[in-house]
Amino acid sequence: MSQPGVPSSGGASTGLQVQNGAASSLGSPYVNGPVQNALMSSQVSVSQGYNSQLPGPYPHLMPAKTSLNPVSAQNNYGGSQTVCTLSNYQGPGQTLNRPPMVSNPVTTSLHSGPVPRMPPPTSQIPAATSMPSGSFLAGVNLPPPLNWQYSSPSTGSQTNHCPHPSSQPSISGNTNVTTNHQHVFSGDPSLQNSCLKSGGTSNTSNESMVVHNSYDEIEGGGFLATPQLTNKNPKMGRNVGYSYPSLPPGYQNTPLPGTTGMPPSSLNYPSGPLAFNQTPVGANHLTASVHGLSLHPEGLRVINLLQERSMLPTTPLQPPVPNLHEDIQKLNCNPELFRCTLTSIPQTQALLNKAKLPLGLLLHPFKDLVQLPVVTSSTIVRCRSCRTYINPFVSFLDQRRWKCNLCYRVNDVPEEFMYNPLTRVYGEPHRRPEVQNATIEFMAPSEYMLRPPQPPVYLFVFDVSHNAVETGYLNLVCQSLLDNLDLLPGNTRTKIGFITFDSTIHFYSLQEGLSQPQMLIVSDIEDVFIPMPENLLVNLNESKELVQDLLKTLPQMFTKTLETQSALGPALQAAFKLMSPTGGRISVFQTQLPNLGVGALKPREEPNQRSSAKEIHLTPSTDFYKKLALDCSGQQVAVDLFLLSGQYSDLASLGCISRYSAGSVYYYPSYHHQHNPVQVQKLQKELHRYLTRKIGFEAVMRIRCTKGLSIHTFHGNFFVRSTDLLSLPNVNPDAGYAVQMSVEENLTDTQLVSFQSALLYTSSKGERRIRVHTLCLPVVSTLNEVFLGADVQAISGLLANMAVDRCITASLSDARDALVNAVIDSLSAYRSLVLSNQQPGLMVPFSLRLFPLFVLALLKQKSFQTGTNTRLDERIFAMCQVKNQPLVYFMLTTHPSLYRVDNLSDEGALNINDRTIPQPPILQLSVEKLSRDGAFLMDAGSVMMLWVGKNCGQNFLNHVLGVQNYASIPQTMTDLPELDTAESARTIAFISWLREQRPFFPILYVIRDESPIKANFLQNMVEDRTESALSYYEFLLHIQQQVNK
Amino acid sequence: MVLPRGPRAAFPRCPRRCSSPAMAFTFAAFCYMLALLLTAALIFFAIWHIIAFDELKTDYKNPIDQCNTLNPLVLPEYLIHAFFCVMFLCAAEWLTLGLNMPLLAYHIWRYMSRPVMSGPGLYDPTTIMNADILAYCQKEGWCKLAFYLLAFFYYLYGMIYVLVSS
C-alpha cells in the first residue's frame, strides 16, 4: 500500500491473515493473572458506587470538559488519553487475561447463572424471525417519541437552551400540541428520560431503567452487580440494524400491558416507552415527523423573523440532536468532535438540491479529550471489503457475524473479539468497548506502519535579520522554549534542532561533548547543503545543556546585525533537507517579506484598495511554497508558520507552506516587544500552548461514509492524497476540518447512514494509534424533515469554508454574493416547497432561525468584510482561521457572545468543583443592548473585550477593576486584579470558566470609551449598521424581498 | 462533388481548386493528411487523459505523480492542435479552421486561467482531488475525445475530397 496504514481494499488479505493468526494464538494458554483479577474486582466495587451515584441515563457521553466523577475515571476501561496503554481489559503485550474458551471457572459461573446464555446461532434465528412482524410494525404504528431539540446530553446538566413554552408560538397547521408534553423541556435535562417515562406505568419505567443501568455497567465494568434482566437488554440496545430486531421474544410483550394503563389524556405517550424499548432503530423516524409534532412544538415552529426579533438564545446554542432512536443516539459521536450540517440526511441528491443547504461534516478529530477509551488488541476488527472499523452502529446478525453499516457486507466476528474483556465474558461481541463507543482509540499493530514509528523531531527556524531583531521576538521565543523544554511532548528519542537565517543560513551543531554550541554558516543560498547533518538534530535529553546554552545566547548573538535581507526560501529548503530522513515539525518564525533566493516575494498590496472587494491578491504569487509543502508532506514534515510582521508579508503565498503540509499559521501583526505588549502576551500564551500541546506525527485521516454518499471537497490544512484520504504530516488538537458531501446514489433502501473518520498517527511516545469517530444519522425523504434537522452552526461553518474557496477561485465579491444567495435560496425553497400557505413576512424553520444572522456575521467577519480598512495579511489570516479552526471556536469569532457583567449574581449559577460560576444571559450583538452604566464582556473566541461604560457603577470600578474612577482605568489593561470582593470573585470565576473551555488563552482587553480597540469591539456588533454593511433588520428585509419574489 | 460528364471524364477537373491541375496532391490535401495523423495522436492523448483521471478517482494513483505525468503533456497537445490550425489557415481551409477555432480558443482560455505554477501544465495536485475539478477534467477528456474522433473522420473525408476533386 502506498500509504502508511489505513489500508484499503488491498488490505483485506492482511486482515484475513491477522484473523487467522489470532485464532491460532487462542490455543496458547493465556495467563489469567492474579493481578488482573484483583484489578477487576476492585473495579467492580467501585463501579457499584458509581452506578448508585449517577443513575443518569447518559453517563458515557460525558462532555469532554466536564470534570468527571473521579470514580468513573478510575473504573473506566479506557481512562484518560494521557495514559498510554490503559487497557485494563487487554493486558499489554501478551499477558492477556482472556480466559480460554472453556476453562475459566470464574467466568463460566458468572456466565451460566443469571445470564441467558447468548443463544447459539440456531436458536437466535428463530428469535429473529419470530418477532419482526410484531415489534417492527408496532414500532411503526405507534410512533416513538421524537427527540428533535432534545437538549444535548453532553451539556445537559448545564443548560437547557430551549426557549420556554411560556412564549408559546402559534403553531402552524397540523401541529397538535398537548400541554402535558411540555414538561419534556422544563426542568433539569438530565431528567428528561424520566419525564418521558413518567407517562408510562411503573413497569415500563422499570423497563427503561434497566436499560440505563446496563449501560452504566458497561461503562463502569460492574458486571457482578447486574441483575438478571440487564444482560438481556444490552443486546437489545445493540440492535442497531433496522433489519434485525433481535429482542428476545418474551421481551417485546412486556411493555404492552403497561400501555394500557396510560392516562388517556396523553395520547402519544403509550407509544413512547414501547417504542423506546422495542423499535429497532431504523423504524422510529418513519413516523418521526408525526410524532415529533406533538412532542417538540418548539422545534417545528415556523418563525417570522421580521416579527420575532430576539431569536438568539440566552445560553450558548446547542447543536441539534439527530432524530434517532434513543439507544442509538446515546452511542452517537459527540457533536463537538464530529457533526453534520444536516442531522437528517436527504434521501436523494434531488432532495438535497431542493433544500439548497450544503451537506457536509465538520470534524475536530484530535481534540483533547478528558476521557477516551483505548483498546489494545492484536486484531482490529474491520469490514473486509470497505475496511470500516467496527463501531456501535453495525448490526450483529448473530453471535458470529456482523454486518457493516457502510457497505452492508456481512463479516465474521474473529475469535478474539468474542471475548469481552470488560465483563470477562465470552460470547458478547456486542458489548465490547469498540461496539459501545463512537469515539475510540486503537493501538495499531505493526501492519499499520510503513516504517518504525518516527521519533518526535522539532526544528525551529528563526529569522534573525535586522527587522526581526528590532521586534525583539527572539528573546521571548527562546525564553518560552527554555521554560517549556521539558514539556515538549516526546520521549527519550525526542530530537531538536535550530536554524537561523538572514541573507545566509546558520546551523547550530549541538553534538554531545561540545563545550558550547557551534555555529555553521552557509552562505551559498542558491544550492543549499547541510553541513554535518548528524549533529544538527540532536537528542534533546542527551544535549539538553547545550540546547539551553544556545537558547540563552541566541537572542544576544544578532543584536548588532545590519543584514536586512531575508532568505526564507533557502532556509526552508535547508530545514526540509534536514528533516526529510525522519519527518517531524518545523516551526518557522518570520518577520518580513522574504526577498532573497528562491521563494523571494514582491510586495503587491495596494493600501488604498484595501477596502474594495476587487483586485486583491488572495492567491499565491508563486508556487514555490506550495511545492515545498508537498515535498514536506511526502516526507512527513509539517511546517508551522509564525508571522510577526509590521508590513505586508504576503501571507497568501507564505501560508501555503503550512496549508499543504498540515501545519498551522499564527499571525501577530505589528509585533514589537515594547510597543505592542498585548501581542507579546498573546504570543507568549499561544507559544506555551503550541509547545506543550499533544502532537501526532506521520498521520493520515480517512473518512468513510455509507455507500451512496461520497466526499466532494475537503477543507482544512492537509494534502488530499486520494478521494477520501488526507495526508497529515502532523496533527494537532487545535485543528478542525470540514468535508463537503454529496449524495451519489439514492439512499432509499436505507434508513441510517454512518460516517467514520479514522485518524492514524504516531504519538509523541512513539506508538502508532488509530482514533476512530463514528457518526450515525437518519435518512429522511421529505424536505420538511431535512429543514427540521438542519444544524445552523455547522451550515454556517461549512459555508464559510466554501466561501473562502470561492474567494480564491473567483473573487471576494463573488463569495459574498454566494453567501447571501445561500440564505435566499434555502429560505425560498422552504417557503415555496414546504410552507403550504403563503404568509407575508420572512418565514423560516425554527432550526434555521439564526441562519440569516450568522451569514450576516460572516459577511462582517474579517475574511469577507468590505468597506473597512482590513490589511490583506489580516484578511488572509482570517481565511486561514476559517479553514483551520474547529467549528465551536470559529462560530465564537464570527458571532461573539456578549454578556453584561457589572451585575453578575449567583442566580442560576453553575457549581463546578465548589466554584460558583455565574451565568449571565447572552445578549444580542447590538449597541442598543449596551448601556453607559454597565460593563459588557464580549467573548470572541481568541480574544475577550470588557467594555466599561462611562457611567458604570462605582461598585464595579472599585470592586472588580480596582480603580478609583472611570478616568483612572489604564489605557491598556489586560488583567483583572484579584480583589477580595464578591463581585471580583464572580467576574474572575466567569472569565476563567470561559477560558477553560478552550485550549488557547484568550486575552482580555479592558476597553474605555476612547480606547483604540473600541473599534474592534463595535465592529463585532454584527446586528448594527456600519458604513458599508447592512444592519440585521435591513438584511432581513433584503432577504425577504428576494425570497418573496 | 462535380460528377464527371461526357468526354472530359478522363481528365476530371475541380472548378475551385485547380490552380495547379497537374498536381493532384495539393497543400490542402497535405494539411488534411497531417491533421489526420496528428489527430490520431491527440486521440491517444485524450484517452490517456481519461484513464489518468479515472485512476485518480479510483485511488490508484497519487495526485502528485499523476499531475507530474499529465502536466508535460498539456502543452504538446495544445501546440499540436494549434499547429494544424495554422496549417489550415495557410491552406485557406476556412470551414475546417472555423470548426477548430472554438477548441483553440478554449485551449488558450484554459491555459491563461491556470493556477499559479512555475512549470508548464494545468493541473495542481492540491486542487485536483476536488470533486468538481475532477469531474470537470473527466468531462473535458470525454468531450475532447469525441471531438477528436469526429474531427478524425472529418479530416479523412476532407482529405479524400480534396484529393478526388483536385
GROMACS .gro file of C-alpha atoms in nm, chain A residues 619-624 626-627 630 660 702 711-713 719-724 744 805, chain B residues 56-59 61-64 115-119 124-127 129-132 134:
model
   44
  619THR     CA    1  -0.392   3.380  -0.446
  620PRO     CA    2  -0.026   3.296  -0.401
  621SER     CA    3   0.214   3.472  -0.629
  622THR     CA    4   0.447   3.175  -0.656
  623ASP     CA    5   0.406   2.805  -0.621
  624PHE     CA    6   0.743   2.761  -0.454
  626LYS     CA    7   0.321   2.501  -0.221
  627LYS     CA    8   0.566   2.269  -0.392
  630LEU     CA    9   0.408   1.898  -0.089
  660TYR     CA   10  -0.045   2.188   0.240
  702ARG     CA   11  -0.959   0.863   0.610
  711ILE     CA   12  -1.698   1.309  -0.046
  712HIS     CA   13  -1.698   1.618  -0.258
  713THR     CA   14  -1.436   1.852  -0.115
  719PHE     CA   15  -0.284   1.740   0.137
  720VAL     CA   16  -0.561   1.531  -0.019
  721ARG     CA   17  -0.396   1.213  -0.131
  722SER     CA   18  -0.692   1.031  -0.267
  723THR     CA   19  -1.066   1.074  -0.276
  724ASP     CA   20  -1.109   1.001   0.092
  744GLU     CA   21  -2.436   0.991  -0.538
  805ASP     CA   22  -1.255   2.874  -0.169
 1101LEU     CA   23  -0.720   0.935  -0.969
 1102LYS     CA   24  -1.084   0.888  -0.895
 1103THR     CA   25  -1.042   0.527  -0.801
 1104ASP     CA   26  -0.745   0.597  -0.575
 1106LYS     CA   27  -0.252   0.696  -0.816
 1107ASN     CA   28  -0.104   0.963  -0.601
 1108PRO     CA   29  -0.221   1.304  -0.729
 1109ILE     CA   30   0.134   1.441  -0.723
 1160PRO     CA   31  -0.333   2.813  -1.135
 1161VAL     CA   32  -0.006   2.975  -1.039
 1162MET     CA   33   0.260   2.728  -1.142
 1163SER     CA   34   0.624   2.750  -1.213
 1164GLY     CA   35   0.635   2.462  -1.457
 1169ASP     CA   36  -0.232   2.137  -0.948
 1170PRO     CA   37  -0.205   1.835  -0.718
 1171THR     CA   38  -0.356   2.025  -0.428
 1172THR     CA   39  -0.681   2.105  -0.603
 1174MET     CA   40  -0.885   1.596  -0.590
 1175ASN     CA   41  -1.170   1.842  -0.554
 1176ALA     CA   42  -1.473   1.655  -0.686
 1177ASP     CA   43  -1.579   1.943  -0.907
 1179LEU     CA   44  -1.206   1.604  -1.110
   0.00000   0.00000   0.00000
